[in-house]
Coordinates of C-alpha atoms and ligand atoms in Angstrom, one line a residue:
M1 CA 0.0 5.5 -45.4
A2 CA -3.8 6.9 -44.3
R3 CA -6.5 5.2 -43.4
L4 CA -9.3 6.4 -45.9
S5 CA -12.8 5.7 -46.1
G6 CA -16.2 6.1 -48.2
W7 CA -18.4 8.9 -46.9
G8 CA -20.8 5.8 -45.7
R9 CA -17.6 4.6 -43.2
T10 CA -18.6 1.1 -43.9
T11 CA -15.3 0.2 -45.6
S12 CA -12.0 1.8 -44.9
S13 CA -8.4 0.9 -46.0
L14 CA -4.8 2.0 -45.6
C15 CA -3.9 3.9 -48.9
D16 CA -0.6 5.9 -49.8
D17 CA -2.3 9.2 -49.6
E18 CA -0.8 11.9 -51.7
R19 CA -1.3 15.2 -53.3
V20 CA 0.0 16.6 -56.2
S21 CA -0.7 19.5 -58.8
A22 CA -1.9 18.8 -62.2
T23 CA 1.5 19.7 -63.5
D24 CA 3.4 16.9 -61.4
A25 CA 0.4 14.3 -62.4
A26 CA 2.8 12.5 -65.1
A27 CA 5.6 12.3 -62.7
A28 CA 3.0 10.5 -60.1
L29 CA 2.2 7.8 -62.8
A30 CA 5.8 6.7 -62.7
S31 CA 5.9 6.3 -58.7
A32 CA 3.0 4.0 -58.6
G33 CA 3.6 0.5 -57.1
A34 CA 2.5 -3.0 -57.5
R35 CA -1.2 -1.9 -56.0
G36 CA -1.5 0.8 -58.6
L37 CA -3.0 4.0 -58.3
L38 CA -6.1 6.0 -58.2
V39 CA -7.1 9.4 -58.0
R40 CA -9.3 10.4 -55.2
G41 CA -11.6 13.7 -55.2
S42 CA -13.4 14.7 -51.9
G43 CA -14.3 11.1 -50.9
C44 CA -18.0 11.8 -51.3
S45 CA -18.6 8.4 -52.8
Y46 CA -19.8 6.2 -50.2
G47 CA -18.5 2.9 -50.7
D48 CA -15.2 1.6 -52.1
A49 CA -15.3 3.5 -55.4
A50 CA -12.2 6.1 -53.9
L51 CA -10.3 3.4 -52.1
N52 CA -7.1 1.5 -53.3
T53 CA -6.2 -0.6 -50.4
G54 CA -2.3 -0.9 -50.1
G55 CA -1.8 1.3 -53.3
T56 CA -1.6 5.0 -53.9
A57 CA -4.8 7.2 -53.7
L58 CA -3.6 10.5 -55.1
T59 CA -5.8 14.0 -55.0
L60 CA -5.2 16.7 -57.3
A61 CA -4.7 20.1 -55.7
P62 CA -7.4 22.7 -56.7
E63 CA -7.0 25.3 -59.5
D64 CA -8.4 28.5 -60.2
P65 CA -11.6 28.1 -62.7
T66 CA -11.9 30.5 -65.1
V67 CA -15.6 31.6 -66.4
H68 CA -16.0 32.8 -69.9
P69 CA -18.7 35.2 -70.8
H70 CA -20.7 32.8 -72.9
G71 CA -21.4 30.8 -70.2
V72 CA -18.4 28.0 -70.1
V73 CA -16.1 27.1 -67.3
V74 CA -12.7 25.5 -67.4
A75 CA -11.8 24.0 -64.5
G76 CA -9.0 21.6 -62.8
A77 CA -10.4 18.5 -61.8
G78 CA -9.5 18.8 -58.1
T79 CA -11.8 21.8 -57.9
S80 CA -14.6 21.6 -55.7
F81 CA -18.3 22.5 -56.7
E82 CA -18.0 24.9 -54.0
T83 CA -15.3 26.9 -55.5
L84 CA -17.0 26.4 -58.8
L85 CA -20.0 28.0 -57.7
R86 CA -18.2 30.6 -55.8
T87 CA -16.7 31.8 -59.3
T88 CA -19.6 31.0 -61.6
L89 CA -22.7 32.6 -59.6
P90 CA -21.3 36.4 -59.2
T91 CA -21.1 36.1 -63.1
G92 CA -24.5 34.9 -63.7
W93 CA -24.3 31.7 -64.3
T94 CA -24.7 28.1 -62.5
L95 CA -23.6 24.6 -62.7
P96 CA -26.1 22.5 -64.9
V97 CA -26.0 19.5 -62.4
L98 CA -26.3 19.9 -58.7
P99 CA -25.6 16.5 -56.6
G100 CA -26.9 16.6 -53.0
T101 CA -23.4 18.0 -51.7
R102 CA -21.2 20.9 -53.1
H103 CA -18.2 19.4 -51.5
L104 CA -17.6 16.9 -54.4
T105 CA -14.9 17.6 -57.1
L106 CA -15.1 17.9 -60.8
G107 CA -13.1 15.1 -61.2
G108 CA -15.2 13.0 -58.9
A109 CA -18.4 14.4 -60.6
I110 CA -17.3 13.4 -64.3
A111 CA -16.0 9.9 -63.0
A112 CA -19.4 9.1 -61.5
D113 CA -21.2 11.0 -64.5
V114 CA -23.4 12.6 -61.8
H115 CA -27.1 13.6 -61.8
G116 CA -28.9 16.0 -59.9
K117 CA -32.7 17.0 -59.5
N118 CA -33.1 17.9 -63.0
H119 CA -32.0 14.6 -64.6
L120 CA -35.6 14.5 -66.6
Q121 CA -35.1 17.9 -68.5
D122 CA -31.3 18.2 -68.4
G123 CA -29.3 14.9 -68.1
S124 CA -26.3 14.0 -66.3
I125 CA -23.1 16.0 -66.2
A126 CA -21.9 14.5 -69.3
A127 CA -24.3 16.3 -71.3
W128 CA -22.9 19.4 -70.6
L129 CA -19.2 18.6 -71.1
D130 CA -17.4 20.1 -74.0
E131 CA -14.2 18.6 -73.1
V132 CA -12.4 16.6 -70.6
V133 CA -8.8 16.3 -70.3
L134 CA -7.4 12.7 -69.7
L135 CA -3.7 11.8 -68.7
D136 CA -3.9 7.8 -69.5
G137 CA -2.1 5.0 -67.8
A138 CA 0.5 5.1 -70.7
G139 CA 1.1 8.7 -69.7
R140 CA -0.7 9.9 -72.8
R141 CA -2.6 13.4 -72.4
W142 CA -6.0 13.3 -74.2
V143 CA -8.7 16.1 -74.7
T144 CA -11.3 14.0 -75.4
R145 CA -14.8 15.2 -76.5
P146 CA -18.6 13.7 -76.8
G147 CA -18.6 11.4 -79.6
D148 CA -14.9 10.0 -79.0
P149 CA -14.6 6.3 -77.2
E150 CA -12.4 7.8 -74.5
F151 CA -14.9 10.2 -73.7
A152 CA -17.6 7.6 -73.3
A153 CA -15.5 5.7 -71.4
T154 CA -14.5 8.2 -68.8
V155 CA -17.7 9.8 -68.2
G156 CA -18.7 7.3 -65.4
G157 CA -15.5 5.5 -65.7
M158 CA -15.1 5.4 -62.0
G159 CA -11.5 6.7 -62.2
L160 CA -10.4 3.8 -64.3
T161 CA -9.4 5.0 -67.4
G162 CA -6.9 7.6 -66.3
M163 CA -6.6 10.7 -64.4
I164 CA -8.8 13.6 -65.4
L165 CA -7.0 16.8 -65.4
G166 CA -9.5 19.4 -65.6
A167 CA -12.7 20.0 -68.2
T168 CA -14.7 22.4 -70.0
L169 CA -18.2 22.8 -68.8
R170 CA -21.4 24.2 -70.4
L171 CA -23.1 26.5 -67.6
L172 CA -26.8 27.2 -67.3
P173 CA -28.0 30.9 -66.7
A174 CA -28.8 31.7 -63.0
E175 CA -32.0 32.9 -63.4
G176 CA -32.9 34.0 -60.2
T177 CA -31.2 35.0 -56.9
Q178 CA -33.2 32.3 -55.0
L179 CA -35.6 29.3 -55.5
E180 CA -39.3 29.2 -55.2
V181 CA -40.0 25.8 -53.9
S182 CA -43.7 24.1 -54.1
N183 CA -44.1 21.4 -51.7
Q184 CA -47.2 18.6 -51.8
R185 CA -47.9 16.0 -49.0
L186 CA -49.2 12.9 -50.3
P187 CA -50.5 10.1 -48.3
D188 CA -49.1 6.9 -50.3
L189 CA -46.6 5.9 -52.9
D190 CA -48.8 5.7 -55.8
Q191 CA -49.8 9.4 -55.6
V192 CA -46.3 10.8 -54.7
M193 CA -45.1 9.0 -58.1
A194 CA -47.8 10.4 -59.9
A195 CA -47.2 14.2 -58.5
L196 CA -43.4 13.5 -59.0
D197 CA -43.9 12.5 -62.7
V198 CA -46.0 15.8 -63.5
A199 CA -43.5 17.8 -61.3
A200 CA -40.5 16.7 -63.1
R201 CA -42.2 17.8 -66.5
R202 CA -43.7 21.2 -65.4
S203 CA -40.2 22.4 -63.3
R204 CA -36.6 22.2 -64.0
Y205 CA -36.0 20.5 -60.5
A206 CA -38.1 18.1 -58.8
V207 CA -37.5 15.6 -56.1
A208 CA -39.7 13.4 -53.4
W209 CA -39.0 12.3 -50.0
V210 CA -40.4 9.1 -49.1
D211 CA -41.3 7.5 -45.7
A212 CA -40.7 3.8 -45.9
F213 CA -42.3 3.0 -42.5
A214 CA -45.4 4.4 -44.0
R215 CA -46.7 2.8 -47.6
G216 CA -44.3 5.6 -49.2
R217 CA -46.3 8.8 -48.1
G218 CA -44.1 11.4 -49.1
V219 CA -43.3 15.2 -49.9
V220 CA -43.1 16.1 -53.6
S221 CA -40.9 19.5 -54.0
E222 CA -40.0 21.2 -57.3
A223 CA -38.3 24.3 -57.9
R224 CA -37.8 27.3 -60.0
W225 CA -35.3 30.1 -59.8
T226 CA -36.9 33.5 -58.9
G227 CA -36.0 37.0 -58.1
S228 CA -33.7 39.0 -60.8
P229 CA -30.9 37.1 -62.5
C230 CA -28.2 36.1 -59.9
R231 CA -25.0 38.3 -59.9
R232 CA -24.5 37.4 -56.3
S233 CA -21.7 35.9 -54.3
Y234 CA -22.0 32.7 -52.9
A235 CA -21.1 32.0 -49.2
P236 CA -22.8 29.1 -47.8
A237 CA -22.8 28.6 -44.1
Q238 CA -21.9 25.8 -42.2
H239 CA -22.0 26.1 -38.4
L240 CA -22.5 22.7 -37.1
V241 CA -20.2 19.9 -36.8
A242 CA -21.7 16.5 -36.0
P243 CA -19.8 14.6 -33.0
P244 CA -18.4 11.2 -33.2
V245 CA -20.7 9.0 -31.5
P246 CA -20.5 5.3 -30.1
L247 CA -23.7 3.9 -31.4
S248 CA -25.7 4.9 -34.5
V249 CA -28.5 7.8 -33.9
V250 CA -30.4 6.2 -36.5
T251 CA -32.5 2.7 -35.5
P252 CA -35.7 1.4 -36.5
L253 CA -37.1 3.6 -33.9
T254 CA -35.8 6.5 -34.6
A255 CA -35.9 6.7 -38.1
R256 CA -39.5 5.8 -37.9
A257 CA -40.3 8.7 -35.6
F258 CA -38.1 11.3 -37.7
N259 CA -39.6 10.3 -41.0
A260 CA -43.3 11.0 -39.5
A261 CA -42.3 14.4 -37.9
W262 CA -40.6 15.2 -41.2
W263 CA -43.7 14.2 -43.4
R264 CA -45.7 16.3 -41.0
L265 CA -43.3 19.8 -41.2
P266 CA -45.5 22.7 -41.8
G267 CA -43.4 23.8 -44.9
H268 CA -44.4 20.6 -46.6
E269 CA -47.5 21.7 -48.1
R270 CA -47.1 25.4 -49.0
T271 CA -44.8 27.2 -51.5
S272 CA -41.7 29.3 -50.3
V273 CA -38.5 30.6 -51.2
T274 CA -35.2 29.5 -50.4
T275 CA -31.8 29.8 -50.7
L276 CA -29.4 27.4 -53.2
T277 CA -28.1 25.7 -50.3
S278 CA -31.2 24.9 -48.6
F279 CA -33.0 23.5 -51.7
F280 CA -29.8 21.7 -53.4
H281 CA -27.6 21.0 -50.2
P282 CA -29.5 20.8 -47.0
L283 CA -27.0 18.0 -45.6
D284 CA -24.0 20.1 -45.8
G285 CA -25.6 22.4 -43.1
V286 CA -23.9 20.0 -40.8
R287 CA -20.2 18.9 -41.1
Q288 CA -19.6 15.0 -41.2
W289 CA -23.1 14.3 -40.4
N290 CA -21.9 10.9 -41.7
R291 CA -20.5 10.3 -38.1
L292 CA -24.2 10.1 -36.6
Y293 CA -24.3 6.7 -37.8
G294 CA -21.8 5.9 -35.2
P295 CA -18.5 3.5 -36.1
R296 CA -20.1 1.0 -38.2
G297 CA -21.3 3.7 -40.6
F298 CA -24.5 3.2 -43.1
L299 CA -25.0 2.1 -46.6
Q300 CA -26.8 4.2 -49.2
Y301 CA -28.7 1.9 -51.5
Q302 CA -29.5 3.7 -54.9
F303 CA -31.0 2.1 -57.7
V304 CA -32.9 3.0 -60.9
V305 CA -35.5 0.9 -62.8
P306 CA -37.4 1.6 -66.1
D307 CA -40.9 2.5 -65.9
G308 CA -42.2 -0.9 -66.5
A309 CA -40.6 -1.9 -63.3
A310 CA -41.6 1.2 -61.2
H311 CA -43.4 -1.3 -58.5
L312 CA -39.7 -2.5 -57.3
V313 CA -39.6 1.3 -55.4
G314 CA -42.7 0.1 -53.2
D315 CA -41.2 -3.5 -52.7
A316 CA -37.7 -2.1 -51.9
L317 CA -39.4 0.2 -49.2
G318 CA -41.9 -2.3 -47.9
E319 CA -39.1 -5.3 -47.8
L320 CA -36.4 -3.1 -46.1
T321 CA -38.9 -2.1 -43.3
A322 CA -40.3 -5.6 -43.0
A323 CA -37.0 -6.9 -42.5
G324 CA -36.7 -4.7 -39.2
G325 CA -34.2 -2.2 -41.0
A326 CA -33.9 1.4 -40.5
P327 CA -34.4 3.0 -43.9
F328 CA -33.9 6.9 -43.3
L329 CA -35.7 9.2 -45.4
G330 CA -35.8 7.9 -49.3
V331 CA -35.1 10.0 -52.0
L332 CA -37.0 9.3 -55.3
K333 CA -36.2 11.1 -58.4
R334 CA -37.5 10.7 -62.3
F335 CA -34.7 9.9 -64.6
G336 CA -34.6 10.8 -68.4
D337 CA -32.2 9.8 -71.4
A338 CA -29.2 8.0 -70.5
S339 CA -25.8 9.9 -71.7
E340 CA -23.3 8.7 -73.6
G341 CA -21.0 7.2 -70.7
L342 CA -20.7 3.3 -71.2
L343 CA -20.6 2.8 -67.2
S344 CA -23.1 5.7 -66.3
F345 CA -25.8 5.0 -64.1
P346 CA -28.5 7.4 -64.9
R347 CA -31.2 5.9 -67.4
P348 CA -35.0 6.7 -68.1
G349 CA -37.4 5.5 -65.1
W350 CA -37.4 5.9 -61.2
S351 CA -34.5 6.0 -59.0
L352 CA -34.7 5.6 -55.2
A353 CA -31.8 6.0 -52.7
V354 CA -32.2 5.3 -49.4
D355 CA -29.8 5.3 -46.3
L356 CA -29.3 2.5 -44.1
P357 CA -27.6 1.6 -41.1
P358 CA -26.4 -2.3 -40.9
T359 CA -28.9 -4.3 -39.6
P360 CA -29.4 -7.9 -39.3
G361 CA -30.9 -9.5 -42.3
L362 CA -30.4 -6.3 -44.2
G363 CA -27.8 -7.8 -46.6
A364 CA -30.3 -10.7 -47.8
V365 CA -33.0 -8.0 -48.6
L366 CA -30.5 -6.2 -50.6
D367 CA -29.0 -9.1 -52.2
G368 CA -32.9 -10.4 -53.3
L369 CA -33.4 -6.6 -54.8
D370 CA -30.2 -6.2 -56.8
T371 CA -31.6 -9.5 -58.5
R372 CA -34.7 -8.1 -59.3
V373 CA -33.4 -4.7 -60.3
A374 CA -30.7 -6.2 -62.5
A375 CA -33.7 -8.6 -64.2
A376 CA -35.9 -5.5 -65.1
G377 CA -32.8 -4.0 -66.7
G378 CA -32.2 -1.4 -63.9
A379 CA -28.9 -0.8 -62.0
V380 CA -27.4 0.2 -58.7
Y381 CA -25.4 3.3 -58.4
L382 CA -21.6 2.5 -58.5
A383 CA -20.6 5.8 -56.6
K384 CA -22.9 4.7 -53.7
D385 CA -22.1 0.8 -53.6
A386 CA -20.1 -0.9 -51.2
R387 CA -21.7 -4.4 -51.6
L388 CA -23.0 -5.5 -55.1
S389 CA -21.7 -8.9 -56.6
A390 CA -19.8 -8.8 -59.7
E391 CA -22.2 -11.2 -61.4
L392 CA -24.9 -9.0 -61.2
F393 CA -22.7 -5.8 -61.9
E394 CA -22.5 -7.5 -65.6
D395 CA -26.1 -7.4 -66.0
M396 CA -26.8 -4.3 -64.7
Y397 CA -24.2 -2.5 -67.0
P398 CA -24.5 -4.4 -70.3
R399 CA -22.0 -1.8 -72.0
V400 CA -19.1 -2.7 -69.6
K401 CA -17.4 -5.0 -72.6
E402 CA -17.4 -2.2 -74.8
W403 CA -16.1 0.1 -72.1
R404 CA -13.1 -2.6 -71.2
D405 CA -12.2 -2.5 -75.0
V406 CA -11.6 1.3 -74.5
Q407 CA -10.2 0.9 -70.8
T408 CA -7.5 -1.7 -71.8
R409 CA -6.3 0.7 -74.5
L410 CA -5.9 3.5 -72.4
D411 CA -4.6 1.8 -69.6
P412 CA -2.5 -1.3 -70.8
E413 CA -0.3 -2.0 -67.9
G414 CA -3.4 -1.6 -65.6
L415 CA -2.0 0.8 -63.6
F416 CA -5.3 2.3 -62.2
R417 CA -6.8 0.3 -59.9
S418 CA -9.5 0.5 -57.0
D419 CA -11.0 -1.4 -54.4
L420 CA -14.5 -1.0 -56.7
D421 CA -12.6 -2.4 -59.6
R422 CA -11.4 -5.3 -57.6
R423 CA -14.6 -6.4 -56.1
L424 CA -16.9 -6.0 -59.0
G425 CA -14.2 -7.0 -61.9
L426 CA -14.5 -3.8 -63.7
V427 CA -11.1 -4.1 -65.6
R428 CA -10.0 -6.9 -67.8
R429 CA -6.9 -8.8 -66.1
A430 CA -4.4 -10.6 -68.1
Ligands
LIG1 C1 -24.2 14.1 -49.3 C2 -24.1 13.3 -50.6 C3 -24.9 13.7 -51.5 C4 -25.1 13.2 -53.1 N1 -25.6 13.3 -53.7 C5 -25.5 12.9 -55.0 C6 -26.6 13.3 -56.1 O1 -27.5 13.7 -56.0 N2 -26.3 12.7 -57.5 C7 -25.1 11.9 -57.6 O2 -24.7 11.7 -58.7 N3 -24.1 11.6 -56.5 C8 -24.6 12.1 -55.5 N4 -23.4 11.9 -54.5 C9 -22.3 11.1 -54.6 C10 -21.3 11.9 -55.4 O3 -21.8 12.9 -56.1 C11 -20.3 10.9 -56.2 O4 -20.0 9.8 -55.3 C12 -19.0 11.7 -56.6 O5 -18.3 10.8 -57.4 C13 -18.2 12.3 -55.6 O6 -17.1 12.8 -56.1 P1 -15.6 13.0 -55.3 O7 -15.0 14.3 -55.7 O8 -15.8 13.1 -53.8 O9 -14.8 11.8 -55.6 P2 -14.7 10.7 -54.8 O10 -15.7 10.1 -54.1 O11 -13.3 11.0 -54.2 O12 -14.5 9.6 -55.9 C14 -15.4 9.0 -56.8 C15 -14.9 8.5 -57.9 O13 -14.1 9.3 -58.5 C16 -12.9 9.3 -59.1 N5 -12.2 10.3 -59.4 C17 -12.4 11.4 -58.7 N6 -11.3 12.3 -59.1 C18 -11.1 11.9 -60.3 C19 -9.9 12.5 -61.3 N7 -9.7 13.6 -61.3 N8 -9.5 11.7 -62.3 C20 -10.4 10.1 -62.4 N9 -11.1 9.9 -61.4 C21 -11.4 10.5 -60.4 C22 -12.2 8.1 -57.9 O14 -11.4 7.2 -58.3 C23 -13.8 7.4 -57.7 O15 -13.6 6.3 -58.7 C24 -23.6 12.5 -53.2 C25 -22.8 12.2 -52.2 C26 -23.1 12.7 -50.9 C27 -21.9 12.5 -49.6

């Protein structure tokens, strides 16, 4: 047994930690005990999605991906985005969806139906998948495609429909070797949201960083590829390692000071040319940066609300600071159409993500926000969550009933289990 935790380190559990190759995956199904089995990727989900207390947490060995000249990659589910980029970029192609870390695996990306800074224009990863290969709870191997119920239940299905063994993913041409990033510094949240809306329609990639301590002032960044089409190798540097610290370095005081300094950075009012790593994966520059929150860890609260409830973004920032919290840099994104994933998080509107060290009263503020997000037709992101209630989950994910019908068919004996599933009652139990 090994003690595993989510990226936020607020939750940890003892799991039987096993590693298998895709060819041995079927045998692993047979050896699962009473607490069931879960496939774990790189553990980049923040809460309890990749934990299975007392049961098996299996990781799949990475396999070498194959890139086809017409811009398609075929890869095993245990392959990281870093390895995928190392393989695709020298051939002139990039991944269509780039979340904020390169360490996640393809399987974890599909199970969470991840999004990047281009959701308004390009959707989530589900929109780019031609096939997903799945081993279900009864040991059957499926090649699922968009339009299939098994596909709709597996993308965003948080690993509970079976073991994703691999996938075929369409790629985007890497139109340049670097990114031209234009930044605008804006004094309040209304202006940030107006500018982000324009930026996300004008440029493929757009995101805003907002300061919860100062009326949501922020910096809107939009980016496009520049330079000659990319045929370069990809070798991201990672020199620094965060040390373990006895107490969180993020407190209301330091968060306020950091946010203010960040907003004032001279680069935040100009256009510059930068690398893929510094635009898409700035946090990966420091290994294990999550340790800076100390042994108690931190929560990431990410929600999406439709345009009609956009005021909830400002309400959340205001309430989190008023309650004495330490909301670290907030990240605001503009979302477009939902994918066919029955439990997928992205839907049209506004998404806010904030990192929060646990502070007194934080739970009550988040509970209140959850209720209003659910009432507005929004949702909290399951890949980041560690604390949502089962009741509000049902409101936020109304297609869960359809999902349960397919899930029960794929896993009739209830082999696939996770702590997230137990907390939220995702799977229908006999
Ligand atoms: C710094 C940072 C930035 C991030 N930015 C973004 C972002 O911009 N957009 C975004 O959408 N997400 C983002 N995330 C969240 C991350 O992309 C998701 O949590 C993703 O699911 C992590 O993948 P993983 O391989 O680490 O999977 P894990 O965290 O190990 O597992 C996540 C889920 O996937 C399931 N799973 C993993 N592999 C398989 C498999 N082979 N078969 C079946 N199920 C499987 C697990 O059971 C679990 O339910 C970020 C995370 C970090 C740490």
